[in-house]
Amino acid sequence: MTAVQSTPGPSDAIDAPRSPYRRSKPTRTNFELYAWLFMRMSGVLLVVLVLGHLFINLMLGDGIHQVDFAFVAGKWASPFWKVWDLAMLWLAMLHGTNGVRTIINDYAERNGTRFWLKMGLYAAFTLTVVLGTLVIFTFDPCPIGADPALLPEFCPAR
Amino acid sequence: MARTLMPTVSGPTGTLYRGREGMWSWVGHRITGVLIFIFLLVHVLDTALVVVSPEAYDAVISSYKNPIVGMGEAGLVAAVLFHAFNGIRVMLIDFWSKGPRYHRQLFWGVIAVWVLLFVPFMVRHLSIIFSPVHG
Ligand code: HEM
Ligand code: HEM
């Protein structure tokens, strides 16, 4: 017993044979492809930057007990660590924000929810990257009026 | 009964992301990624205290120097190590021609590297966080 089958007409339910395969409606840009590539390229750099950061701050010297204002001033006295931290800040924030954007797209089904969650995410991204960048560029290792005992050894107040 | 013409895929040649190592590594990668991201937002905020004053920064940082926060730091390192090496595994699956075939072995490789790095880390970090703070 077979049911009578109607041949699909020229509706949009089934494409004509050999028409190009499309997952969804075409987009104008290759943004998602570049985002995918960026996750991988930033990942490679972050392995060195973040694992290096953790090793120096937690394993060398006195580990976590060494961390204080003078320790940060000592590191940021060198442009090397400033560039390191700046690169880590920007790459980790771009990588993490893009990753969380993917997760929001996966789980938030309502258009409004998805929109507002991503707006919150982009606001957090902007605030954090701007603040972190300003901190690295405006940092003063020997602020006047501070308790000299807390300053690094190279400060004249010591 | 109509039979499907698609070959039935089952057993060890199934998909990369349904069940077992392929799926659990993905779940772990997601959770650790979000965790590290949230940590980073807070971390940039507390580091920003260095431009407020040395007193403000040192007050907050010294409140972190106890075994409880120390265990939190260990958890963060555990998450970063897994995410980093599983991320390399994802890249090998994407770019290395034999990657997809060995994805399961690569997963156990990630676990092995994780143990190899995390155990010595813990030996050193625990000895630091359970010793008295000076200076
Ligand atoms: C418990 C573990 C960690 C400790 C003790 C720690 C400590 C520090 C310290 C002392 C600084 C000041 C500058 C320097 O030392 O280079 C800093 C800055 C920074 N850390 Fe960490 N860190 C930890 C984990 C991480 C992780 C996992 C990330 C990345 C996801 C990270 C990203 C950064 C960034 C981007 C900066 C620069 C902040 C700015 O621009 O103001 N840190 N961290
Ligand atoms: C340490 C070096 C790192 C490596 C090698 C790495 C690698 C990767 C890779 C390859 C992906 C894409 C996974 C996919 O498309 O299936 C990814 C996703 C992600 N990463 Fe990282 N990452 C690193 C550090 C970080 C950091 C520091 C953060 C947080 C600030 C982060 C947060 C995320 C998030 C939230 C995702 C999305 C997860 C998902 O979609 O399931 N990663 N990572």
CSV table of C-alpha atoms and ligand atoms in Angstrom, one decimal:
chain,number,residue,atom,x,y,z
A,1,MET,CA,0.0,0.0,0.0
A,2,THR,CA,1.5,3.3,-1.0
A,3,ALA,CA,-0.1,6.6,-0.5
A,4,VAL,CA,-0.6,8.8,-3.5
A,5,GLN,CA,2.4,11.0,-3.8
A,6,SER,CA,2.1,14.4,-5.3
A,7,THR,CA,5.1,15.8,-7.1
A,8,PRO,CA,6.4,18.9,-5.4
A,9,GLY,CA,5.6,21.9,-7.4
A,10,PRO,CA,7.8,25.0,-7.8
A,11,SER,CA,7.5,25.7,-4.1
A,12,ASP,CA,10.5,26.6,-1.8
A,13,ALA,CA,10.2,23.3,0.1
A,14,ILE,CA,12.6,21.4,-2.1
A,15,ASP,CA,15.3,22.9,-4.3
A,16,ALA,CA,15.6,22.1,-8.0
A,17,PRO,CA,18.1,19.3,-8.6
A,18,ARG,CA,21.8,20.5,-8.7
A,19,SER,CA,21.0,23.9,-7.3
A,20,PRO,CA,23.9,25.1,-5.0
A,21,TYR,CA,23.8,23.9,-1.5
A,22,ARG,CA,23.0,26.5,1.1
A,23,ARG,CA,22.7,25.9,4.9
A,24,SER,CA,20.9,29.1,5.4
A,25,LYS,CA,20.3,32.4,3.7
A,26,PRO,CA,23.6,33.8,2.3
A,27,THR,CA,25.2,36.5,4.3
A,28,ARG,CA,27.1,39.4,2.9
A,29,THR,CA,30.4,38.8,4.6
A,30,ASN,CA,32.6,36.0,5.8
A,31,PHE,CA,32.6,37.3,9.4
A,32,GLU,CA,31.9,33.9,10.9
A,33,LEU,CA,34.8,32.3,9.0
A,34,TYR,CA,37.2,35.0,10.2
A,35,ALA,CA,35.9,34.7,13.7
A,36,TRP,CA,36.5,30.9,13.6
A,37,LEU,CA,40.1,31.5,12.3
A,38,PHE,CA,40.7,34.2,14.9
A,39,MET,CA,39.7,31.8,17.8
A,40,ARG,CA,42.5,29.4,16.6
A,41,MET,CA,45.2,32.0,15.9
A,42,SER,CA,44.6,33.9,19.2
A,43,GLY,CA,44.5,30.5,21.0
A,44,VAL,CA,48.0,29.7,19.9
A,45,LEU,CA,49.3,33.1,21.2
A,46,LEU,CA,47.3,32.8,24.4
A,47,VAL,CA,48.9,29.5,25.3
A,48,VAL,CA,52.3,31.3,25.6
A,49,LEU,CA,50.9,34.6,27.0
A,50,VAL,CA,48.6,33.2,29.7
A,51,LEU,CA,50.6,30.1,30.7
A,52,GLY,CA,53.7,32.4,30.9
A,53,HIS,CA,51.8,34.9,33.0
A,54,LEU,CA,50.7,32.2,35.4
A,55,PHE,CA,54.1,30.6,35.7
A,56,ILE,CA,55.9,33.9,36.5
A,57,ASN,CA,53.3,35.2,38.9
A,58,LEU,CA,52.5,31.9,40.7
A,59,MET,CA,55.5,29.6,40.4
A,60,LEU,CA,58.7,31.8,40.3
A,61,GLY,CA,59.9,33.8,43.4
A,62,ASP,CA,57.5,33.6,46.3
A,63,GLY,CA,54.6,32.6,44.1
A,64,ILE,CA,51.3,34.4,44.9
A,65,HIS,CA,52.9,35.8,48.1
A,66,GLN,CA,55.2,38.0,46.1
A,67,VAL,CA,52.4,39.9,44.4
A,68,ASP,CA,52.0,43.5,45.6
A,69,PHE,CA,52.3,47.0,44.2
A,70,ALA,CA,56.1,46.9,44.1
A,71,PHE,CA,56.0,43.6,42.2
A,72,VAL,CA,53.6,45.1,39.5
A,73,ALA,CA,55.8,48.3,39.4
A,74,GLY,CA,58.9,46.1,38.9
A,75,LYS,CA,57.3,44.3,36.0
A,76,TRP,CA,55.8,47.3,34.3
A,77,ALA,CA,59.1,49.2,34.5
A,78,SER,CA,60.0,47.1,31.5
A,79,PRO,CA,58.2,47.8,28.1
A,80,PHE,CA,58.5,44.0,27.5
A,81,TRP,CA,55.9,43.2,30.2
A,82,LYS,CA,53.7,46.1,29.2
A,83,VAL,CA,53.5,44.8,25.7
A,84,TRP,CA,53.0,41.3,27.0
A,85,ASP,CA,50.1,42.3,29.2
A,86,LEU,CA,48.6,44.6,26.6
A,87,ALA,CA,48.6,41.7,24.0
A,88,MET,CA,47.2,39.3,26.6
A,89,LEU,CA,44.4,41.8,27.6
A,90,TRP,CA,43.3,42.4,24.0
A,91,LEU,CA,43.6,38.8,22.7
A,92,ALA,CA,42.0,37.2,25.7
A,93,MET,CA,39.1,39.7,25.7
A,94,LEU,CA,38.5,39.4,22.0
A,95,HIS,CA,38.8,35.6,22.2
A,96,GLY,CA,36.6,35.3,25.3
A,97,THR,CA,34.0,37.7,24.0
A,98,ASN,CA,33.7,35.9,20.7
A,99,GLY,CA,33.4,32.6,22.5
A,100,VAL,CA,30.7,33.8,24.8
A,101,ARG,CA,28.9,35.3,21.8
A,102,THR,CA,28.8,31.8,20.2
A,103,ILE,CA,27.4,30.4,23.5
A,104,ILE,CA,24.7,33.1,23.7
A,105,ASN,CA,23.7,32.4,20.0
A,106,ASP,CA,23.5,28.7,20.9
A,107,TYR,CA,21.3,28.9,24.0
A,108,ALA,CA,19.3,32.1,23.9
A,109,GLU,CA,16.4,31.3,21.6
A,110,ARG,CA,14.3,34.4,21.8
A,111,ASN,CA,15.5,37.3,19.6
A,112,GLY,CA,15.1,39.9,22.3
A,113,THR,CA,17.0,37.8,24.9
A,114,ARG,CA,19.8,37.1,22.5
A,115,PHE,CA,20.1,40.8,21.5
A,116,TRP,CA,20.2,42.1,25.1
A,117,LEU,CA,22.6,39.4,26.3
A,118,LYS,CA,25.0,40.4,23.5
A,119,MET,CA,24.7,44.1,24.2
A,120,GLY,CA,25.6,43.4,27.8
A,121,LEU,CA,28.6,41.3,26.6
A,122,TYR,CA,29.8,44.0,24.3
A,123,ALA,CA,29.5,46.6,27.0
A,124,ALA,CA,31.6,44.4,29.4
A,125,PHE,CA,34.1,44.0,26.6
A,126,THR,CA,34.4,47.7,25.9
A,127,LEU,CA,34.7,48.7,29.6
A,128,THR,CA,37.2,46.0,30.4
A,129,VAL,CA,39.5,46.6,27.4
A,130,VAL,CA,39.4,50.4,27.8
A,131,LEU,CA,40.1,50.3,31.5
A,132,GLY,CA,42.9,47.7,31.2
A,133,THR,CA,44.6,49.6,28.4
A,134,LEU,CA,44.4,52.9,30.3
A,135,VAL,CA,45.8,51.3,33.4
A,136,ILE,CA,48.9,50.0,31.5
A,137,PHE,CA,49.5,53.4,29.8
A,138,THR,CA,48.8,55.7,32.8
A,139,PHE,CA,50.6,53.5,35.5
A,140,ASP,CA,52.9,55.5,37.7
A,141,PRO,CA,55.4,53.3,39.7
A,142,CYS,CA,56.3,56.1,42.1
A,143,PRO,CA,53.2,58.0,43.0
A,144,ILE,CA,53.9,61.0,45.2
A,145,GLY,CA,52.3,60.9,48.7
A,146,ALA,CA,52.2,57.1,48.9
A,147,ASP,CA,53.7,55.2,51.8
A,148,PRO,CA,57.4,54.8,50.7
A,149,ALA,CA,57.6,51.3,52.2
A,150,LEU,CA,55.1,50.1,49.5
A,151,LEU,CA,57.1,51.5,46.6
A,152,PRO,CA,59.6,49.6,44.4
A,153,GLU,CA,63.3,50.1,45.3
A,154,PHE,CA,64.1,52.3,42.3
A,155,CYS,CA,61.7,55.1,43.5
A,156,PRO,CA,63.5,58.3,44.8
A,157,ALA,CA,61.1,58.3,47.8
A,158,ARG,CA,62.6,55.1,49.0
B,1,MET,CA,8.4,-0.5,5.1
B,2,ALA,CA,10.7,2.0,3.4
B,3,ARG,CA,14.4,1.5,4.1
B,4,THR,CA,16.6,4.4,4.2
B,5,LEU,CA,19.4,4.4,1.7
B,6,MET,CA,21.8,6.3,4.0
B,7,PRO,CA,24.4,3.9,5.5
B,8,THR,CA,23.9,3.3,9.1
B,9,VAL,CA,26.7,4.8,11.2
B,10,SER,CA,27.3,3.4,14.6
B,11,GLY,CA,30.0,2.2,16.8
B,12,PRO,CA,33.5,3.7,16.8
B,13,THR,CA,33.1,5.6,13.6
B,14,GLY,CA,30.2,7.7,14.9
B,15,THR,CA,30.3,11.5,15.2
B,16,LEU,CA,32.9,13.7,16.8
B,17,TYR,CA,30.6,15.5,19.2
B,18,ARG,CA,27.9,13.0,20.3
B,19,GLY,CA,28.8,11.2,23.5
B,20,ARG,CA,32.0,10.1,25.1
B,21,GLU,CA,35.3,11.9,24.8
B,22,GLY,CA,34.3,14.1,21.9
B,23,MET,CA,31.2,15.5,23.7
B,24,TRP,CA,32.7,15.7,27.2
B,25,SER,CA,35.8,17.6,26.1
B,26,TRP,CA,33.4,20.1,24.3
B,27,VAL,CA,31.4,20.5,27.5
B,28,GLY,CA,34.5,21.0,29.5
B,29,HIS,CA,35.9,23.5,27.0
B,30,ARG,CA,32.7,25.6,27.2
B,31,ILE,CA,32.5,25.7,30.9
B,32,THR,CA,36.2,26.5,31.4
B,33,GLY,CA,36.1,29.2,28.7
B,34,VAL,CA,33.2,31.0,30.4
B,35,LEU,CA,34.8,30.6,33.8
B,36,ILE,CA,38.1,32.1,32.7
B,37,PHE,CA,36.3,35.0,30.9
B,38,ILE,CA,34.3,35.9,34.1
B,39,PHE,CA,37.6,35.7,36.1
B,40,LEU,CA,39.3,38.0,33.6
B,41,LEU,CA,36.6,40.7,34.0
B,42,VAL,CA,37.1,40.8,37.8
B,43,HIS,CA,40.9,40.5,37.4
B,44,VAL,CA,41.2,43.6,35.3
B,45,LEU,CA,39.1,45.5,37.8
B,46,ASP,CA,41.2,44.6,40.8
B,47,THR,CA,44.5,45.1,38.9
B,48,ALA,CA,43.2,48.6,38.0
B,49,LEU,CA,43.6,49.5,41.7
B,50,VAL,CA,47.3,50.0,41.0
B,51,VAL,CA,46.4,53.4,39.5
B,52,VAL,CA,44.3,54.3,42.5
B,53,SER,CA,47.1,53.9,45.1
B,54,PRO,CA,49.6,51.4,46.3
B,55,GLU,CA,47.7,51.2,49.6
B,56,ALA,CA,44.4,50.3,47.8
B,57,TYR,CA,46.0,47.6,45.6
B,58,ASP,CA,48.0,46.0,48.5
B,59,ALA,CA,45.0,46.0,50.8
B,60,VAL,CA,42.9,44.0,48.3
B,61,ILE,CA,45.7,41.7,47.2
B,62,SER,CA,46.7,40.8,50.8
B,63,SER,CA,43.0,39.9,51.5
B,64,TYR,CA,43.5,37.2,48.8
B,65,LYS,CA,46.6,35.7,50.5
B,66,ASN,CA,44.8,32.9,52.4
B,67,PRO,CA,44.3,29.2,51.6
B,68,ILE,CA,40.7,29.6,50.6
B,69,VAL,CA,41.4,32.1,47.8
B,70,GLY,CA,44.6,30.1,47.1
B,71,MET,CA,42.4,27.0,46.3
B,72,GLY,CA,40.3,29.3,44.0
B,73,GLU,CA,43.6,30.2,42.2
B,74,ALA,CA,44.3,26.4,41.9
B,75,GLY,CA,40.9,25.9,40.3
B,76,LEU,CA,41.5,28.7,37.9
B,77,VAL,CA,44.9,27.2,36.9
B,78,ALA,CA,43.2,23.8,36.5
B,79,ALA,CA,40.6,25.4,34.1
B,80,VAL,CA,43.2,27.3,32.1
B,81,LEU,CA,45.4,24.2,31.6
B,82,PHE,CA,42.5,22.1,30.4
B,83,HIS,CA,41.2,24.9,28.1
B,84,ALA,CA,44.6,25.6,26.6
B,85,PHE,CA,45.6,22.0,25.8
B,86,ASN,CA,42.1,21.0,24.7
B,87,GLY,CA,42.2,24.1,22.5
B,88,ILE,CA,45.3,22.7,20.9
B,89,ARG,CA,43.5,19.4,20.4
B,90,VAL,CA,40.6,21.2,18.7
B,91,MET,CA,43.2,22.9,16.3
B,92,LEU,CA,44.8,19.5,15.6
B,93,ILE,CA,41.5,18.0,14.7
B,94,ASP,CA,40.8,21.0,12.4
B,95,PHE,CA,44.1,21.4,10.7
B,96,TRP,CA,46.0,18.0,10.9
B,97,SER,CA,44.8,15.5,8.4
B,98,LYS,CA,45.0,12.6,10.9
B,99,GLY,CA,43.4,14.7,13.7
B,100,PRO,CA,39.8,13.6,13.4
B,101,ARG,CA,40.9,9.9,13.3
B,102,TYR,CA,42.9,10.2,16.5
B,103,HIS,CA,40.6,12.7,18.4
B,104,ARG,CA,39.9,10.2,21.2
B,105,GLN,CA,43.6,9.5,21.7
B,106,LEU,CA,44.3,13.3,21.6
B,107,PHE,CA,41.7,13.7,24.4
B,108,TRP,CA,43.6,11.3,26.6
B,109,GLY,CA,46.8,13.1,25.6
B,110,VAL,CA,45.3,16.3,26.9
B,111,ILE,CA,44.4,14.6,30.2
B,112,ALA,CA,47.9,13.3,30.5
B,113,VAL,CA,49.6,16.7,29.9
B,114,TRP,CA,47.1,18.2,32.3
B,115,VAL,CA,48.1,15.8,35.1
B,116,LEU,CA,51.8,16.2,34.3
B,117,LEU,CA,51.6,20.0,34.7
B,118,PHE,CA,48.9,20.3,37.4
B,119,VAL,CA,50.5,17.9,39.9
B,120,PRO,CA,53.8,19.8,40.2
B,121,PHE,CA,51.9,23.1,40.2
B,122,MET,CA,49.9,21.9,43.2
B,123,VAL,CA,52.9,20.7,45.1
B,124,ARG,CA,54.5,24.2,44.8
B,125,HIS,CA,51.3,26.3,45.1
B,126,LEU,CA,50.0,24.4,48.2
B,127,SER,CA,53.3,24.9,49.9
B,128,ILE,CA,53.1,28.6,49.2
B,129,ILE,CA,49.5,29.2,50.3
B,130,PHE,CA,49.9,27.2,53.5
B,131,SER,CA,53.0,29.0,54.5
B,132,PRO,CA,52.8,32.3,56.5
B,133,VAL,CA,52.7,35.6,54.5
B,134,HIS,CA,55.6,37.9,55.1
B,135,GLY,CA,56.3,41.4,53.8
C,1,HEM,C1,45.7,33.4,40.0
C,1,HEM,C2,46.3,33.7,38.8
C,1,HEM,C3,46.7,35.1,38.4
C,1,HEM,C4,47.5,36.0,39.1
C,1,HEM,C5,48.0,35.8,40.5
C,1,HEM,C6,47.6,37.1,38.3
C,1,HEM,C7,48.3,38.3,38.6
C,1,HEM,C8,48.4,39.4,37.9
C,1,HEM,C9,49.2,40.6,38.2
C,1,HEM,C10,50.1,40.7,39.5
C,1,HEM,C11,49.1,41.5,37.2
C,1,HEM,C12,49.8,42.8,37.1
C,1,HEM,C13,50.8,42.9,36.0
C,1,HEM,C14,51.6,41.7,35.8
C,1,HEM,O1,52.0,41.0,36.7
C,1,HEM,O2,51.9,41.4,34.6
C,1,HEM,C15,48.2,40.9,36.2
C,1,HEM,C16,47.8,41.5,35.1
C,1,HEM,C17,47.0,41.0,34.1
C,1,HEM,N1,46.6,39.6,34.1
C,1,HEM,FE1,46.8,38.3,35.6
C,1,HEM,N2,47.0,36.9,37.1
C,1,HEM,C18,46.4,35.7,37.1
C,1,HEM,C19,45.7,35.0,36.1
C,1,HEM,C20,45.4,35.6,34.9
C,1,HEM,C21,44.7,34.9,33.8
C,1,HEM,C22,44.2,33.5,33.8
C,1,HEM,C23,44.7,35.8,32.8
C,1,HEM,C24,44.1,35.7,31.4
C,1,HEM,C25,42.9,35.1,31.1
C,1,HEM,C26,45.3,37.1,33.2
C,1,HEM,C27,45.3,38.2,32.5
C,1,HEM,C28,45.9,39.4,32.9
C,1,HEM,C29,45.9,40.7,32.1
C,1,HEM,C30,45.2,40.9,30.8
C,1,HEM,C31,46.6,41.6,32.9
C,1,HEM,C32,46.8,43.1,32.5
C,1,HEM,C33,45.7,43.9,33.2
C,1,HEM,C34,45.6,45.4,32.8
C,1,HEM,O3,45.8,45.7,31.6
C,1,HEM,O4,45.3,46.2,33.7
C,1,HEM,N3,45.7,36.9,34.5
C,1,HEM,N4,47.8,39.6,36.6
C,2,HEM,C1,45.2,29.5,26.8
C,2,HEM,C2,45.1,29.4,25.5
C,2,HEM,C3,43.8,29.2,24.8
C,2,HEM,C4,43.5,28.3,23.7
C,2,HEM,C5,44.6,27.4,23.1
C,2,HEM,C6,42.1,28.5,23.4
C,2,HEM,C7,41.6,27.8,22.3
C,2,HEM,C8,40.2,27.9,22.0
C,2,HEM,C9,39.7,27.4,20.8
C,2,HEM,C10,40.4,26.6,19.6
C,2,HEM,C11,38.3,27.6,20.8
C,2,HEM,C12,37.3,27.3,19.7
C,2,HEM,C13,36.6,26.0,20.0
C,2,HEM,C14,35.7,25.7,18.9
C,2,HEM,O1,35.4,26.4,17.9
C,2,HEM,O2,35.1,24.6,19.0
C,2,HEM,C15,38.1,28.3,22.0
C,2,HEM,C16,36.8,28.7,22.5
C,2,HEM,C17,36.6,29.5,23.6
C,2,HEM,N1,37.5,30.0,24.4
C,2,HEM,FE1,39.5,29.7,24.3
C,2,HEM,N2,41.5,29.3,24.2
C,2,HEM,C18,42.5,29.9,25.1
C,2,HEM,C19,42.3,30.8,26.1
C,2,HEM,C20,41.0,31.3,26.4
C,2,HEM,C21,40.8,32.4,27.4
C,2,HEM,C22,41.9,33.1,28.2
C,2,HEM,C23,39.5,32.6,27.5
C,2,HEM,C24,38.7,33.6,28.3
C,2,HEM,C25,39.0,34.9,28.4
C,2,HEM,C26,38.8,31.7,26.6
C,2,HEM,C27,37.5,31.6,26.3
C,2,HEM,C28,36.9,30.8,25.4
C,2,HEM,C29,35.4,30.7,25.2
C,2,HEM,C30,34.3,31.3,26.0
C,2,HEM,C31,35.3,29.8,24.0
C,2,HEM,C32,33.9,29.4,23.4
C,2,HEM,C33,33.6,27.9,23.8
C,2,HEM,C34,32.5,27.3,23.0
C,2,HEM,O3,32.0,27.9,22.0
C,2,HEM,O4,32.1,26.2,23.3
C,2,HEM,N3,39.8,30.9,25.9
C,2,HEM,N4,39.2,28.5,22.7
